[in-house]
Amino acid sequence: MTPALLVFFVIGTIAVASSILVIGMRNPVHSALFLLLTFLCVAILFVMKSAEFVAAVQVLVYAGGIMVLFLFVVMLINVRHLPDEKVLSRFAKGGFVVGAAVFILFATVIRPGVYHDPVNNEQALRTTYRYVRRRSDHKLLRRGTVVGNSEAVGMALYREYLVPFEVASVFLLVAMVGAIVIGKRELSALEEETAPQYMIDRVETEKEIKEAMSA
Amino acid sequence: MPSTEAYLMLSGTLFAVGLVGVIIRRNMITVLMAIELMLNAVNVNLVAFSYHLSSLDGQVFAIFVITVAAGEAAVGLAIIIQLYRLRSTINVDERNELNG
């Protein structure tokens, strides 16, 4: 067993075990921390497949951004978990059946040797040879210039994938505006706690609307 | 070097675990975490095939998937906060007002 294979098995086992703990933990904070562990293990696996830039983005965005967002929301909501509260929904049995079925499906599709041996051309992930066809680039990059993985991915993002890249930026803008608009609070938390009349008014308004609808 | 099949098996396992988590959990935050797990499993797949085919396209797609995951997490968590303010619960099976 080569060292790379050993690292893969150890890291992969940690990733799968912590992912199972993500959905098994009662406390959402514990789930978030195990999710963080899963993301870090997956980042290591990305590095092993010479995707260093994706691994860095994974650590920055997932482990840095999304995880902090999750922990913020857990703190904001502050749900008290009673020890006898139900964790599983009423679809639990069906969920396990569906998960097992999907796993068996993957396991039957992915048999060893289904895909022929890799071409083993790791250099291709670091070269910008695809992007030198334009005349103006001859001075900058020659055909088959070996650069770092980050530079090669950047070239791909800003040339071949320029339009999807811009669409992604518009998507992020829309997501940001949407999150702000949806998350905007109508009353401050203090007012909401000290004024239960607010909830009563809301319920009364809903009743009036229902009556008006049925009338 | 671990083979592409090993990566695909790992990715399939992570995806199945995430799918089980989405279905069985009551807590909405944990459900969102399980969705992130599934998106990450797809990323493992994309990177494995990027190496297998010696093409950068898979890595670029993985970056786009990460972008979509970030936006989805932001909007989903905003919805959860607003739902908690209105109904004081984030359990999935207590939210059935849309049932006809």
mmCIF file with all atom_site columns, C-alpha atoms in Angstrom, chain B:
data_model
loop_
_atom_site.group_PDB
_atom_site.id
_atom_site.type_symbol
_atom_site.label_atom_id
_atom_site.label_alt_id
_atom_site.label_comp_id
_atom_site.label_asym_id
_atom_site.label_entity_id
_atom_site.label_seq_id
_atom_site.pdbx_PDB_ins_code
_atom_site.Cartn_x
_atom_site.Cartn_y
_atom_site.Cartn_z
_atom_site.occupancy
_atom_site.B_iso_or_equiv
_atom_site.pdbx_formal_charge
_atom_site.auth_seq_id
_atom_site.auth_comp_id
_atom_site.auth_asym_id
_atom_site.auth_atom_id
_atom_site.pdbx_PDB_model_num
ATOM 1   C CA . MET B 1 1   ? -2.476  7.104  -5.940  1.00 0.00 ? 1   MET B CA 1
ATOM 2   C CA . PRO B 1 2   ? -6.063  6.152  -5.122  1.00 0.00 ? 2   PRO B CA 1
ATOM 3   C CA . SER B 1 3   ? -8.076  5.320  -8.198  1.00 0.00 ? 3   SER B CA 1
ATOM 4   C CA . THR B 1 4   ? -10.960 7.302  -9.607  1.00 0.00 ? 4   THR B CA 1
ATOM 5   C CA . GLU B 1 5   ? -13.349 4.561  -8.514  1.00 0.00 ? 5   GLU B CA 1
ATOM 6   C CA . ALA B 1 6   ? -12.256 4.989  -4.891  1.00 0.00 ? 6   ALA B CA 1
ATOM 7   C CA . TYR B 1 7   ? -13.044 8.690  -5.076  1.00 0.00 ? 7   TYR B CA 1
ATOM 8   C CA . LEU B 1 8   ? -16.400 7.997  -6.692  1.00 0.00 ? 8   LEU B CA 1
ATOM 9   C CA . MET B 1 9   ? -17.262 5.484  -3.974  1.00 0.00 ? 9   MET B CA 1
ATOM 10  C CA . LEU B 1 10  ? -16.357 8.014  -1.283  1.00 0.00 ? 10  LEU B CA 1
ATOM 11  C CA . SER B 1 11  ? -18.407 10.664 -3.058  1.00 0.00 ? 11  SER B CA 1
ATOM 12  C CA . GLY B 1 12  ? -21.375 8.302  -3.352  1.00 0.00 ? 12  GLY B CA 1
ATOM 13  C CA . THR B 1 13  ? -21.159 7.457  0.340   1.00 0.00 ? 13  THR B CA 1
ATOM 14  C CA . LEU B 1 14  ? -21.103 11.126 1.336   1.00 0.00 ? 14  LEU B CA 1
ATOM 15  C CA . PHE B 1 15  ? -24.027 11.832 -0.974  1.00 0.00 ? 15  PHE B CA 1
ATOM 16  C CA . ALA B 1 16  ? -26.090 8.959  0.467   1.00 0.00 ? 16  ALA B CA 1
ATOM 17  C CA . VAL B 1 17  ? -25.344 10.118 4.025   1.00 0.00 ? 17  VAL B CA 1
ATOM 18  C CA . GLY B 1 18  ? -26.423 13.647 3.113   1.00 0.00 ? 18  GLY B CA 1
ATOM 19  C CA . LEU B 1 19  ? -29.601 12.347 1.493   1.00 0.00 ? 19  LEU B CA 1
ATOM 20  C CA . VAL B 1 20  ? -30.468 10.322 4.600   1.00 0.00 ? 20  VAL B CA 1
ATOM 21  C CA . GLY B 1 21  ? -29.830 13.423 6.713   1.00 0.00 ? 21  GLY B CA 1
ATOM 22  C CA . VAL B 1 22  ? -32.125 15.564 4.585   1.00 0.00 ? 22  VAL B CA 1
ATOM 23  C CA . ILE B 1 23  ? -34.964 13.074 4.955   1.00 0.00 ? 23  ILE B CA 1
ATOM 24  C CA . ILE B 1 24  ? -34.705 11.922 8.555   1.00 0.00 ? 24  ILE B CA 1
ATOM 25  C CA . ARG B 1 25  ? -33.832 15.060 10.520  1.00 0.00 ? 25  ARG B CA 1
ATOM 26  C CA . ARG B 1 26  ? -36.418 17.376 12.030  1.00 0.00 ? 26  ARG B CA 1
ATOM 27  C CA . ASN B 1 27  ? -34.129 20.317 12.723  1.00 0.00 ? 27  ASN B CA 1
ATOM 28  C CA . MET B 1 28  ? -34.092 22.606 9.692   1.00 0.00 ? 28  MET B CA 1
ATOM 29  C CA . ILE B 1 29  ? -30.509 23.789 10.280  1.00 0.00 ? 29  ILE B CA 1
ATOM 30  C CA . THR B 1 30  ? -29.254 20.210 10.244  1.00 0.00 ? 30  THR B CA 1
ATOM 31  C CA . VAL B 1 31  ? -31.213 19.570 7.058   1.00 0.00 ? 31  VAL B CA 1
ATOM 32  C CA . LEU B 1 32  ? -29.413 22.507 5.441   1.00 0.00 ? 32  LEU B CA 1
ATOM 33  C CA . MET B 1 33  ? -26.081 21.088 6.637   1.00 0.00 ? 33  MET B CA 1
ATOM 34  C CA . ALA B 1 34  ? -26.949 17.753 5.028   1.00 0.00 ? 34  ALA B CA 1
ATOM 35  C CA . ILE B 1 35  ? -27.659 19.583 1.757   1.00 0.00 ? 35  ILE B CA 1
ATOM 36  C CA . GLU B 1 36  ? -24.194 21.153 1.967   1.00 0.00 ? 36  GLU B CA 1
ATOM 37  C CA . LEU B 1 37  ? -22.814 17.657 2.488   1.00 0.00 ? 37  LEU B CA 1
ATOM 38  C CA . MET B 1 38  ? -24.475 16.475 -0.728  1.00 0.00 ? 38  MET B CA 1
ATOM 39  C CA . LEU B 1 39  ? -23.114 19.444 -2.694  1.00 0.00 ? 39  LEU B CA 1
ATOM 40  C CA . ASN B 1 40  ? -19.657 18.697 -1.366  1.00 0.00 ? 40  ASN B CA 1
ATOM 41  C CA . ALA B 1 41  ? -19.949 15.066 -2.449  1.00 0.00 ? 41  ALA B CA 1
ATOM 42  C CA . VAL B 1 42  ? -20.649 16.294 -5.971  1.00 0.00 ? 42  VAL B CA 1
ATOM 43  C CA . ASN B 1 43  ? -17.487 18.395 -5.764  1.00 0.00 ? 43  ASN B CA 1
ATOM 44  C CA . VAL B 1 44  ? -15.445 15.307 -4.908  1.00 0.00 ? 44  VAL B CA 1
ATOM 45  C CA . ASN B 1 45  ? -16.860 13.661 -8.022  1.00 0.00 ? 45  ASN B CA 1
ATOM 46  C CA . LEU B 1 46  ? -16.026 16.634 -10.236 1.00 0.00 ? 46  LEU B CA 1
ATOM 47  C CA . VAL B 1 47  ? -12.459 16.907 -8.976  1.00 0.00 ? 47  VAL B CA 1
ATOM 48  C CA . ALA B 1 48  ? -11.871 13.165 -9.351  1.00 0.00 ? 48  ALA B CA 1
ATOM 49  C CA . PHE B 1 49  ? -12.974 13.255 -12.975 1.00 0.00 ? 49  PHE B CA 1
ATOM 50  C CA . SER B 1 50  ? -10.982 16.422 -13.575 1.00 0.00 ? 50  SER B CA 1
ATOM 51  C CA . TYR B 1 51  ? -7.871  14.450 -12.633 1.00 0.00 ? 51  TYR B CA 1
ATOM 52  C CA . HIS B 1 52  ? -9.008  11.350 -14.472 1.00 0.00 ? 52  HIS B CA 1
ATOM 53  C CA . LEU B 1 53  ? -9.589  13.187 -17.741 1.00 0.00 ? 53  LEU B CA 1
ATOM 54  C CA . SER B 1 54  ? -6.681  15.649 -17.263 1.00 0.00 ? 54  SER B CA 1
ATOM 55  C CA . SER B 1 55  ? -9.040  18.540 -17.798 1.00 0.00 ? 55  SER B CA 1
ATOM 56  C CA . LEU B 1 56  ? -9.533  21.686 -15.785 1.00 0.00 ? 56  LEU B CA 1
ATOM 57  C CA . ASP B 1 57  ? -13.259 21.875 -16.513 1.00 0.00 ? 57  ASP B CA 1
ATOM 58  C CA . GLY B 1 58  ? -14.163 19.760 -13.501 1.00 0.00 ? 58  GLY B CA 1
ATOM 59  C CA . GLN B 1 59  ? -12.332 22.063 -11.124 1.00 0.00 ? 59  GLN B CA 1
ATOM 60  C CA . VAL B 1 60  ? -14.024 25.123 -12.603 1.00 0.00 ? 60  VAL B CA 1
ATOM 61  C CA . PHE B 1 61  ? -17.405 23.446 -12.170 1.00 0.00 ? 61  PHE B CA 1
ATOM 62  C CA . ALA B 1 62  ? -16.494 22.613 -8.564  1.00 0.00 ? 62  ALA B CA 1
ATOM 63  C CA . ILE B 1 63  ? -15.856 26.309 -7.943  1.00 0.00 ? 63  ILE B CA 1
ATOM 64  C CA . PHE B 1 64  ? -19.264 27.166 -9.398  1.00 0.00 ? 64  PHE B CA 1
ATOM 65  C CA . VAL B 1 65  ? -20.876 24.539 -7.164  1.00 0.00 ? 65  VAL B CA 1
ATOM 66  C CA . ILE B 1 66  ? -19.183 26.131 -4.143  1.00 0.00 ? 66  ILE B CA 1
ATOM 67  C CA . THR B 1 67  ? -20.564 29.525 -5.230  1.00 0.00 ? 67  THR B CA 1
ATOM 68  C CA . VAL B 1 68  ? -24.087 28.151 -5.504  1.00 0.00 ? 68  VAL B CA 1
ATOM 69  C CA . ALA B 1 69  ? -23.717 26.445 -2.120  1.00 0.00 ? 69  ALA B CA 1
ATOM 70  C CA . ALA B 1 70  ? -22.723 29.730 -0.498  1.00 0.00 ? 70  ALA B CA 1
ATOM 71  C CA . GLY B 1 71  ? -25.734 31.578 -1.923  1.00 0.00 ? 71  GLY B CA 1
ATOM 72  C CA . GLU B 1 72  ? -28.070 28.737 -1.054  1.00 0.00 ? 72  GLU B CA 1
ATOM 73  C CA . ALA B 1 73  ? -26.817 28.647 2.547   1.00 0.00 ? 73  ALA B CA 1
ATOM 74  C CA . ALA B 1 74  ? -27.274 32.411 2.950   1.00 0.00 ? 74  ALA B CA 1
ATOM 75  C CA . VAL B 1 75  ? -30.841 32.483 1.615   1.00 0.00 ? 75  VAL B CA 1
ATOM 76  C CA . GLY B 1 76  ? -31.817 29.245 3.370   1.00 0.00 ? 76  GLY B CA 1
ATOM 77  C CA . LEU B 1 77  ? -30.583 30.460 6.740   1.00 0.00 ? 77  LEU B CA 1
ATOM 78  C CA . ALA B 1 78  ? -32.409 33.788 6.263   1.00 0.00 ? 78  ALA B CA 1
ATOM 79  C CA . ILE B 1 79  ? -35.606 31.847 5.596   1.00 0.00 ? 79  ILE B CA 1
ATOM 80  C CA . ILE B 1 80  ? -35.007 29.747 8.719   1.00 0.00 ? 80  ILE B CA 1
ATOM 81  C CA . ILE B 1 81  ? -34.508 32.867 10.862  1.00 0.00 ? 81  ILE B CA 1
ATOM 82  C CA . GLN B 1 82  ? -37.666 34.462 9.534   1.00 0.00 ? 82  GLN B CA 1
ATOM 83  C CA . LEU B 1 83  ? -39.630 31.241 10.036  1.00 0.00 ? 83  LEU B CA 1
ATOM 84  C CA . TYR B 1 84  ? -38.386 31.010 13.601  1.00 0.00 ? 84  TYR B CA 1
ATOM 85  C CA . ARG B 1 85  ? -39.481 34.589 14.270  1.00 0.00 ? 85  ARG B CA 1
ATOM 86  C CA . LEU B 1 86  ? -42.959 33.888 12.960  1.00 0.00 ? 86  LEU B CA 1
ATOM 87  C CA . ARG B 1 87  ? -43.596 30.410 14.355  1.00 0.00 ? 87  ARG B CA 1
ATOM 88  C CA . SER B 1 88  ? -41.010 29.896 17.130  1.00 0.00 ? 88  SER B CA 1
ATOM 89  C CA . THR B 1 89  ? -39.990 26.510 15.797  1.00 0.00 ? 89  THR B CA 1
ATOM 90  C CA . ILE B 1 90  ? -37.616 25.211 13.149  1.00 0.00 ? 90  ILE B CA 1
ATOM 91  C CA . ASN B 1 91  ? -38.845 21.635 13.031  1.00 0.00 ? 91  ASN B CA 1
ATOM 92  C CA . VAL B 1 92  ? -39.588 20.511 9.518   1.00 0.00 ? 92  VAL B CA 1
ATOM 93  C CA . ASP B 1 93  ? -42.665 18.416 10.234  1.00 0.00 ? 93  ASP B CA 1
ATOM 94  C CA . GLU B 1 94  ? -44.449 21.151 12.172  1.00 0.00 ? 94  GLU B CA 1
ATOM 95  C CA . ARG B 1 95  ? -44.484 23.422 9.150   1.00 0.00 ? 95  ARG B CA 1
ATOM 96  C CA . ASN B 1 96  ? -47.384 22.189 7.070   1.00 0.00 ? 96  ASN B CA 1
ATOM 97  C CA . GLU B 1 97  ? -49.416 25.328 6.405   1.00 0.00 ? 97  GLU B CA 1
ATOM 98  C CA . LEU B 1 98  ? -48.930 24.837 2.686   1.00 0.00 ? 98  LEU B CA 1
ATOM 99  C CA . ASN B 1 99  ? -50.866 21.577 2.762   1.00 0.00 ? 99  ASN B CA 1
ATOM 100 C CA . GLY B 1 100 ? -53.672 22.710 0.471   1.00 0.00 ? 100 GLY B CA 1
#
